[in-house]
CSV table of N, CA and C in Angstrom, one decimal:
chain,number,residue,atom,x,y,z
A,579,MET,N,31.4,-9.2,-141.6
A,579,MET,CA,30.7,-9.7,-142.8
A,579,MET,C,31.2,-10.0,-143.6
A,580,HIS,N,31.3,-10.9,-144.2
A,580,HIS,CA,31.7,-11.8,-145.0
A,580,HIS,C,31.0,-11.8,-146.6
A,581,ASN,N,31.6,-11.7,-147.4
A,581,ASN,CA,30.4,-11.6,-149.2
A,581,ASN,C,30.0,-13.0,-149.3
A,582,SER,N,29.5,-13.2,-149.8
A,582,SER,CA,28.8,-14.5,-150.1
A,582,SER,C,30.0,-15.1,-151.1
A,583,LEU,N,30.7,-14.6,-152.5
A,583,LEU,CA,31.9,-15.5,-152.1
A,583,LEU,C,32.5,-16.0,-151.2
A,584,GLN,N,33.2,-15.3,-149.9
A,584,GLN,CA,34.1,-15.7,-148.9
A,584,GLN,C,34.1,-17.1,-148.4
A,585,GLN,N,31.7,-16.8,-148.4
A,585,GLN,CA,31.0,-17.8,-147.8
A,585,GLN,C,31.1,-19.2,-148.4
A,586,ILE,N,31.3,-19.0,-149.6
A,586,ILE,CA,31.3,-19.9,-150.6
A,586,ILE,C,32.4,-20.9,-150.2
A,587,GLU,N,33.7,-20.2,-150.6
A,587,GLU,CA,35.2,-20.3,-150.0
A,587,GLU,C,35.4,-20.8,-148.7
A,588,VAL,N,35.0,-21.0,-147.8
A,588,VAL,CA,34.8,-21.3,-146.8
A,588,VAL,C,34.0,-22.7,-146.4
A,589,PHE,N,32.9,-23.0,-147.1
A,589,PHE,CA,31.8,-23.7,-147.0
A,589,PHE,C,33.1,-24.6,-147.4
A,590,HIS,N,33.6,-24.5,-148.6
A,590,HIS,CA,34.1,-24.8,-149.9
A,590,HIS,C,35.5,-26.2,-149.2
A,591,LEU,N,36.4,-24.7,-147.7
A,591,LEU,CA,37.4,-25.8,-147.1
A,591,LEU,C,37.3,-26.4,-146.0
A,592,GLU,N,36.0,-26.2,-145.4
A,592,GLU,CA,35.6,-26.6,-144.4
A,592,GLU,C,35.3,-28.2,-145.0
A,593,PHE,N,34.6,-28.6,-146.2
A,593,PHE,CA,34.5,-30.1,-146.2
A,593,PHE,C,35.3,-30.5,-147.0
A,594,LEU,N,36.8,-29.7,-147.5
A,594,LEU,CA,37.6,-30.2,-147.6
A,594,LEU,C,38.6,-31.1,-146.2
A,595,ARG,N,38.4,-29.9,-145.1
A,595,ARG,CA,38.8,-30.2,-144.5
A,595,ARG,C,38.9,-31.8,-143.7
A,596,TRP,N,37.0,-31.8,-144.0
A,596,TRP,CA,36.8,-33.1,-142.9
A,596,TRP,C,36.8,-34.3,-144.0
A,597,PHE,N,36.6,-34.2,-145.0
A,597,PHE,CA,36.5,-34.8,-145.9
A,597,PHE,C,37.8,-34.9,-145.9
A,598,GLY,N,39.3,-34.6,-145.5
A,598,GLY,CA,40.0,-35.1,-145.6
A,598,GLY,C,40.6,-36.1,-144.6
A,599,SER,N,39.7,-35.8,-143.1
A,599,SER,CA,39.9,-36.8,-142.0
A,599,SER,C,39.2,-38.0,-142.2
A,600,LYS,N,38.2,-38.2,-143.5
A,600,LYS,CA,37.3,-38.8,-143.2
A,600,LYS,C,37.9,-40.8,-144.0
A,601,THR,N,39.2,-40.0,-145.4
A,601,THR,CA,39.4,-40.6,-146.7
A,601,THR,C,40.9,-40.2,-146.0
A,602,ASP,N,40.9,-41.4,-147.6
A,602,ASP,CA,42.9,-41.4,-147.6
A,602,ASP,C,42.8,-40.3,-148.6
A,603,PRO,N,44.2,-39.9,-147.9
A,603,PRO,CA,44.4,-39.0,-149.6
A,603,PRO,C,45.5,-39.6,-150.6
A,604,LYS,N,45.6,-40.4,-150.5
A,604,LYS,CA,45.5,-41.7,-152.6
A,604,LYS,C,45.0,-41.6,-152.9
A,605,HIS,N,43.4,-41.4,-152.2
A,605,HIS,CA,42.1,-41.4,-153.0
A,605,HIS,C,41.6,-40.7,-154.0
A,606,TYR,N,41.9,-39.7,-153.6
A,606,TYR,CA,41.5,-37.8,-154.7
A,606,TYR,C,42.1,-36.9,-154.7
A,607,ALA,N,41.2,-36.4,-155.1
A,607,ALA,CA,42.8,-35.2,-155.5
A,607,ALA,C,42.0,-33.9,-155.6
A,608,LEU,N,42.0,-32.8,-155.7
A,608,LEU,CA,41.4,-31.1,-155.9
A,608,LEU,C,42.1,-31.2,-157.3
A,609,LYS,N,40.7,-30.6,-157.9
A,609,LYS,CA,41.4,-29.4,-159.1
A,609,LYS,C,40.1,-28.7,-160.0
A,610,GLY,N,40.5,-28.1,-160.3
A,610,GLY,CA,40.3,-27.0,-161.4
A,610,GLY,C,40.6,-25.6,-160.4
A,611,GLY,N,39.6,-25.1,-160.6
A,611,GLY,CA,39.6,-23.7,-159.7
A,611,GLY,C,39.6,-23.5,-158.8
A,612,VAL,N,38.6,-24.0,-157.8
A,612,VAL,CA,39.2,-24.4,-156.6
A,612,VAL,C,41.0,-24.5,-155.8
A,613,ASN,N,41.2,-25.5,-156.7
A,613,ASN,CA,42.4,-26.5,-156.0
A,613,ASN,C,43.7,-24.9,-156.7
A,614,MET,N,43.0,-24.7,-158.2
A,614,MET,CA,44.3,-23.2,-158.2
A,614,MET,C,43.8,-21.6,-157.7
A,615,ARG,N,42.9,-21.6,-157.1
A,615,ARG,CA,43.4,-20.5,-155.7
A,615,ARG,C,43.4,-21.0,-154.4
A,616,PHE,N,43.3,-21.9,-153.9
A,616,PHE,CA,43.5,-22.2,-152.2
A,616,PHE,C,44.9,-22.0,-152.3
A,617,PHE,N,45.6,-23.3,-153.6
A,617,PHE,CA,47.1,-23.9,-153.5
A,617,PHE,C,48.1,-23.5,-154.3
A,618,PHE,N,47.6,-21.8,-154.8
A,618,PHE,CA,48.6,-22.0,-156.5
A,618,PHE,C,48.3,-20.2,-156.3
A,619,GLY,N,47.0,-19.3,-155.7
A,619,GLY,CA,47.4,-18.4,-155.1
A,619,GLY,C,46.0,-17.7,-156.4
A,620,SER,N,45.4,-18.6,-157.3
A,620,SER,CA,44.7,-18.3,-158.3
A,620,SER,C,44.5,-16.8,-157.9
A,621,ILE,N,44.2,-15.5,-158.4
A,621,ILE,CA,42.6,-14.1,-158.3
A,621,ILE,C,40.8,-15.3,-158.8
A,622,ARG,N,41.1,-16.7,-159.3
A,622,ARG,CA,39.6,-17.4,-160.1
A,622,ARG,C,39.5,-17.7,-159.1
A,623,TYR,N,38.3,-16.9,-159.1
A,623,TYR,CA,36.8,-18.0,-157.8
A,623,TYR,C,36.3,-19.2,-158.9
A,624,SER,N,35.9,-20.0,-157.7
A,624,SER,CA,35.5,-21.1,-158.5
A,624,SER,C,33.5,-21.4,-157.6
A,625,GLU,N,32.8,-20.7,-158.2
A,625,GLU,CA,32.1,-21.5,-157.2
A,625,GLU,C,31.9,-22.8,-156.8
A,626,ASP,N,31.8,-24.1,-157.5
A,626,ASP,CA,31.4,-25.2,-157.3
A,626,ASP,C,32.8,-26.2,-156.6
A,627,MET,N,33.6,-26.9,-156.8
A,627,MET,CA,34.7,-28.0,-156.0
A,627,MET,C,34.4,-28.9,-156.7
A,628,ASP,N,35.4,-29.4,-157.2
A,628,ASP,CA,35.7,-30.6,-158.2
A,628,ASP,C,37.0,-31.9,-157.8
A,629,LEU,N,36.4,-32.7,-157.7
A,629,LEU,CA,37.4,-33.7,-157.0
A,629,LEU,C,37.7,-35.0,-158.7
A,630,ASP,N,38.9,-35.5,-158.2
A,630,ASP,CA,38.9,-36.9,-159.3
A,630,ASP,C,38.9,-37.9,-158.1
A,631,LEU,N,38.5,-38.6,-158.3
A,631,LEU,CA,38.5,-40.1,-156.8
A,631,LEU,C,39.2,-41.4,-157.4
A,632,SER,N,39.3,-42.1,-156.9
A,632,SER,CA,39.4,-43.5,-156.9
A,632,SER,C,39.6,-44.1,-155.9
A,633,ASP,N,39.2,-45.5,-156.4
A,633,ASP,CA,38.6,-46.8,-155.4
A,633,ASP,C,38.5,-46.4,-154.0
A,634,ILE,N,37.3,-45.6,-154.5
A,634,ILE,CA,36.1,-45.0,-153.3
A,634,ILE,C,34.1,-45.4,-154.3
A,635,ARG,N,33.5,-46.2,-153.5
A,635,ARG,CA,32.8,-46.7,-154.3
A,635,ARG,C,31.7,-46.0,-154.0
A,636,VAL,N,30.2,-45.6,-154.8
A,636,VAL,CA,29.1,-45.0,-154.8
A,636,VAL,C,28.3,-45.0,-154.2
A,637,ASP,N,28.4,-46.2,-152.6
A,637,ASP,CA,27.6,-45.5,-152.1
A,637,ASP,C,28.4,-45.5,-150.7
A,638,VAL,N,29.3,-45.8,-151.4
A,638,VAL,CA,31.0,-45.7,-149.5
A,638,VAL,C,30.6,-43.7,-149.8
A,639,LEU,N,31.4,-43.5,-150.9
A,639,LEU,CA,31.6,-42.3,-150.7
A,639,LEU,C,29.8,-40.8,-150.6
A,640,GLN,N,28.6,-41.4,-151.0
A,640,GLN,CA,27.7,-40.5,-150.5
A,640,GLN,C,27.1,-40.6,-149.0
A,641,ASP,N,27.9,-41.3,-148.0
A,641,ASP,CA,27.9,-42.0,-147.1
A,641,ASP,C,28.7,-40.7,-146.7
A,642,ILE,N,30.5,-41.0,-146.8
A,642,ILE,CA,30.4,-40.0,-146.3
A,642,ILE,C,30.6,-37.9,-145.9
A,643,VAL,N,29.8,-38.5,-147.7
A,643,VAL,CA,30.1,-36.5,-147.5
A,643,VAL,C,28.3,-36.1,-147.5
A,644,LEU,N,27.3,-36.7,-146.8
A,644,LEU,CA,26.1,-36.9,-146.9
A,644,LEU,C,26.4,-36.8,-144.8
A,645,LYS,N,26.9,-37.2,-143.5
A,645,LYS,CA,27.5,-37.4,-143.1
A,645,LYS,C,27.9,-36.5,-142.8
A,646,ILE,N,28.8,-35.8,-143.3
A,646,ILE,CA,29.5,-34.3,-143.7
A,646,ILE,C,28.7,-33.3,-143.5
A,647,LEU,N,28.0,-33.1,-143.7
A,647,LEU,CA,27.1,-31.8,-144.3
A,647,LEU,C,26.1,-31.6,-143.6
A,648,ILE,N,26.1,-33.7,-142.8
A,648,ILE,CA,24.0,-33.2,-142.6
A,648,ILE,C,24.6,-33.2,-140.8
A,649,THR,N,26.2,-33.0,-139.8
A,649,THR,CA,27.1,-32.9,-139.0
A,649,THR,C,26.8,-31.7,-138.2
A,650,GLN,N,26.5,-31.8,-136.8
A,650,GLN,CA,26.3,-30.5,-136.8
A,650,GLN,C,27.4,-28.9,-136.0
A,651,THR,N,28.8,-30.7,-136.0
A,651,THR,CA,29.8,-29.7,-135.7
A,651,THR,C,29.9,-28.7,-136.5
A,652,PHE,N,30.5,-29.7,-138.7
A,652,PHE,CA,31.0,-29.5,-139.4
A,652,PHE,C,29.6,-27.0,-139.7
A,653,ILE,N,28.3,-28.2,-138.8
A,653,ILE,CA,27.8,-26.7,-139.3
A,653,ILE,C,28.0,-25.2,-139.0
A,654,ASP,N,28.2,-26.0,-137.1
A,654,ASP,CA,28.7,-25.0,-136.6
A,654,ASP,C,29.8,-24.5,-137.2
A,655,ASN,N,30.8,-24.8,-137.6
A,655,ASN,CA,32.3,-24.8,-137.8
A,655,ASN,C,31.3,-23.6,-138.9
A,656,LEU,N,30.8,-23.2,-139.7
A,656,LEU,CA,30.5,-22.6,-140.9
A,656,LEU,C,29.6,-21.5,-140.5
A,657,ARG,N,29.1,-21.4,-139.0
A,657,ARG,CA,29.0,-20.1,-138.5
A,657,ARG,C,28.8,-19.0,-138.3
A,658,PRO,N,30.1,-19.2,-138.1
A,658,PRO,CA,30.6,-17.6,-137.6
A,658,PRO,C,30.9,-16.9,-139.6
A,659,TYR,N,30.5,-17.3,-139.9
A,659,TYR,CA,30.9,-17.0,-141.6
A,659,TYR,C,29.6,-16.4,-141.8
A,660,GLY,N,28.3,-16.8,-141.3
A,660,GLY,CA,27.1,-15.8,-141.4
A,660,GLY,C,26.4,-17.5,-141.9
A,661,ILE,N,27.5,-18.3,-142.0
A,661,ILE,CA,26.4,-19.5,-142.4
A,661,ILE,C,25.4,-20.7,-141.5
A,662,GLN,N,24.2,-20.3,-141.3
A,662,GLN,CA,23.4,-20.4,-140.7
A,662,GLN,C,23.1,-22.1,-140.9
A,663,ARG,N,22.9,-22.2,-142.5
A,663,ARG,CA,22.5,-24.1,-142.1
A,663,ARG,C,23.3,-24.4,-143.7
A,664,VAL,N,22.8,-26.0,-144.1
A,664,VAL,CA,23.4,-26.0,-144.9
A,664,VAL,C,21.7,-27.7,-145.4
A,665,SER,N,21.7,-26.7,-146.7
A,665,SER,CA,20.5,-27.7,-147.3
A,665,SER,C,21.1,-28.5,-148.9
A,666,ILE,N,20.7,-29.5,-149.0
A,666,ILE,CA,21.0,-31.1,-149.5
A,666,ILE,C,20.3,-30.7,-150.7
A,667,GLN,N,20.5,-31.2,-151.7
A,667,GLN,CA,19.8,-31.3,-152.8
A,667,GLN,C,18.9,-32.5,-153.1
A,668,ASP,N,17.5,-32.7,-153.2
A,668,ASP,CA,17.1,-34.5,-152.9
A,668,ASP,C,18.3,-35.5,-153.7
A,669,MET,N,18.4,-36.4,-153.5
A,669,MET,CA,19.7,-37.3,-153.7
A,669,MET,C,19.0,-38.1,-154.9
A,670,ALA,N,16.9,-38.2,-154.7
A,670,ALA,CA,17.3,-39.2,-155.9
A,670,ALA,C,17.1,-38.5,-157.6
A,671,LYS,N,17.2,-36.9,-157.1
A,671,LYS,CA,17.7,-36.6,-158.4
A,671,LYS,C,19.3,-36.3,-158.9
A,672,ALA,N,20.0,-36.4,-157.4
A,672,ALA,CA,20.9,-36.4,-158.3
A,672,ALA,C,22.1,-37.2,-159.2
A,673,LYS,N,22.7,-36.9,-159.5
A,673,LYS,CA,23.4,-37.4,-160.0
A,673,LYS,C,24.8,-38.6,-159.9
A,674,GLN,N,24.6,-39.7,-159.0
A,674,GLN,CA,25.4,-40.7,-158.8
A,674,GLN,C,25.7,-41.7,-159.8
A,675,THR,N,27.0,-41.7,-160.4
A,675,THR,CA,27.3,-42.7,-161.1
A,675,THR,C,28.6,-43.1,-161.0
A,676,GLU,N,29.2,-44.7,-161.2
A,676,GLU,CA,29.9,-44.6,-161.2
A,676,GLU,C,31.6,-43.7,-161.7
A,677,THR,N,31.4,-42.9,-163.0
A,677,THR,CA,31.9,-41.8,-162.9
A,677,THR,C,32.4,-40.4,-162.6
A,678,THR,N,30.1,-40.4,-162.4
A,678,THR,CA,30.4,-38.7,-161.4
A,678,THR,C,28.8,-39.0,-159.7
A,679,GLN,N,29.9,-38.3,-159.9
A,679,GLN,CA,28.8,-38.2,-158.5
A,679,GLN,C,28.9,-37.3,-158.1
A,680,ARG,N,27.9,-36.7,-158.5
A,680,ARG,CA,27.4,-34.7,-158.2
A,680,ARG,C,26.6,-34.7,-156.5
A,681,PHE,N,26.9,-33.3,-155.9
A,681,PHE,CA,26.1,-32.6,-155.0
A,681,PHE,C,25.6,-31.7,-155.0
A,682,LYS,N,24.4,-31.7,-155.0
A,682,LYS,CA,24.5,-29.5,-154.9
A,682,LYS,C,23.5,-29.4,-153.7
A,683,ILE,N,24.7,-27.6,-153.6
A,683,ILE,CA,24.5,-27.7,-151.8
A,683,ILE,C,23.9,-26.0,-152.3
A,684,HIS,N,23.0,-25.7,-151.3
A,684,HIS,CA,22.2,-24.4,-151.0
A,684,HIS,C,22.8,-24.2,-149.5
A,685,LEU,N,23.7,-23.0,-148.9
A,685,LEU,CA,24.3,-22.4,-147.8
A,685,LEU,C,23.2,-21.3,-147.3
A,686,ILE,N,22.1,-21.4,-146.2
A,686,ILE,CA,21.6,-20.1,-145.5
A,686,ILE,C,21.8,-19.9,-145.3
A,687,THR,N,22.1,-18.1,-145.4
A,687,THR,CA,22.8,-17.2,-144.9
A,687,THR,C,22.3,-17.0,-143.2
A,688,PHE,N,22.8,-16.6,-142.2
A,688,PHE,CA,21.8,-15.2,-141.2
A,688,PHE,C,20.7,-13.9,-142.8
A,689,ALA,N,21.1,-13.9,-143.1
A,689,ALA,CA,21.4,-12.6,-144.1
A,689,ALA,C,19.9,-13.6,-144.9
A,690,GLY,N,19.7,-14.8,-144.8
A,690,GLY,CA,17.8,-14.9,-145.3
A,690,GLY,C,18.7,-15.4,-147.3
A,691,GLU,N,20.4,-15.3,-147.2
A,691,GLU,CA,20.7,-15.9,-148.7
A,691,GLU,C,20.8,-17.0,-149.0
A,692,ASP,N,20.6,-17.2,-150.1
A,692,ASP,CA,20.4,-18.8,-150.5
A,692,ASP,C,21.3,-19.1,-151.7
A,693,LEU,N,22.9,-19.1,-151.3
A,693,LEU,CA,24.2,-19.4,-152.1
A,693,LEU,C,24.6,-21.1,-152.6
A,694,PHE,N,24.8,-20.8,-153.5
A,694,PHE,CA,24.4,-22.4,-154.8
A,694,PHE,C,25.9,-22.8,-155.2
A,695,THR,N,26.6,-23.9,-154.3
A,695,THR,CA,27.4,-24.5,-154.8
A,695,THR,C,26.9,-26.0,-155.3
A,696,LYS,N,28.4,-26.5,-155.8
A,696,LYS,CA,28.6,-27.8,-155.9
A,696,LYS,C,29.9,-28.0,-155.8
A,697,ILE,N,29.4,-30.2,-155.0
A,697,ILE,CA,31.0,-30.7,-155.5
A,697,ILE,C,30.7,-32.0,-155.9
A,698,GLU,N,31.6,-31.6,-156.7
A,698,GLU,CA,31.5,-33.0,-158.0
A,698,GLU,C,32.8,-34.2,-157.9
A,699,PHE,N,32.7,-35.1,-157.5
A,699,PHE,CA,33.4,-36.0,-157.8
A,699,PHE,C,33.7,-36.8,-159.4
A,700,SER,N,34.8,-37.5,-159.9
A,700,SER,CA,35.2,-37.7,-161.1
A,700,SER,C,35.6,-38.2,-160.8
A,701,ARG,N,35.5,-40.2,-161.4
A,701,ARG,CA,36.0,-41.2,-161.6
A,701,ARG,C,36.6,-41.3,-162.8
A,702,ARG,N,37.6,-40.4,-163.6
A,702,ARG,CA,37.3,-41.0,-164.9
A,702,ARG,C,39.4,-40.7,-165.4
């Protein structure tokens, strides 16, 4: 059994694995709490994942992210950790600008929990 913090972390790790396979790593860098925890062993927990990005257009990034989040294999990889499905906030309401792209995500668990997380890309 995994707790909600672990489930969000598994989602972040799996998303990074998929994102890394679809984009050139020279165009993005993980930052913030997720970076500190995954790569430097920090005890700090982060609910959201932040990345710096360059040379990927808004429409291209949106397409990559949405395709990952709706791919059945991606969702199937989360199931052993108690995540039943991934729900994406209405993209018409999501911030999608040249500076910032934000994806608000709900992870629905088999226990009926609704776990909220965000993935935010910055071009600064």
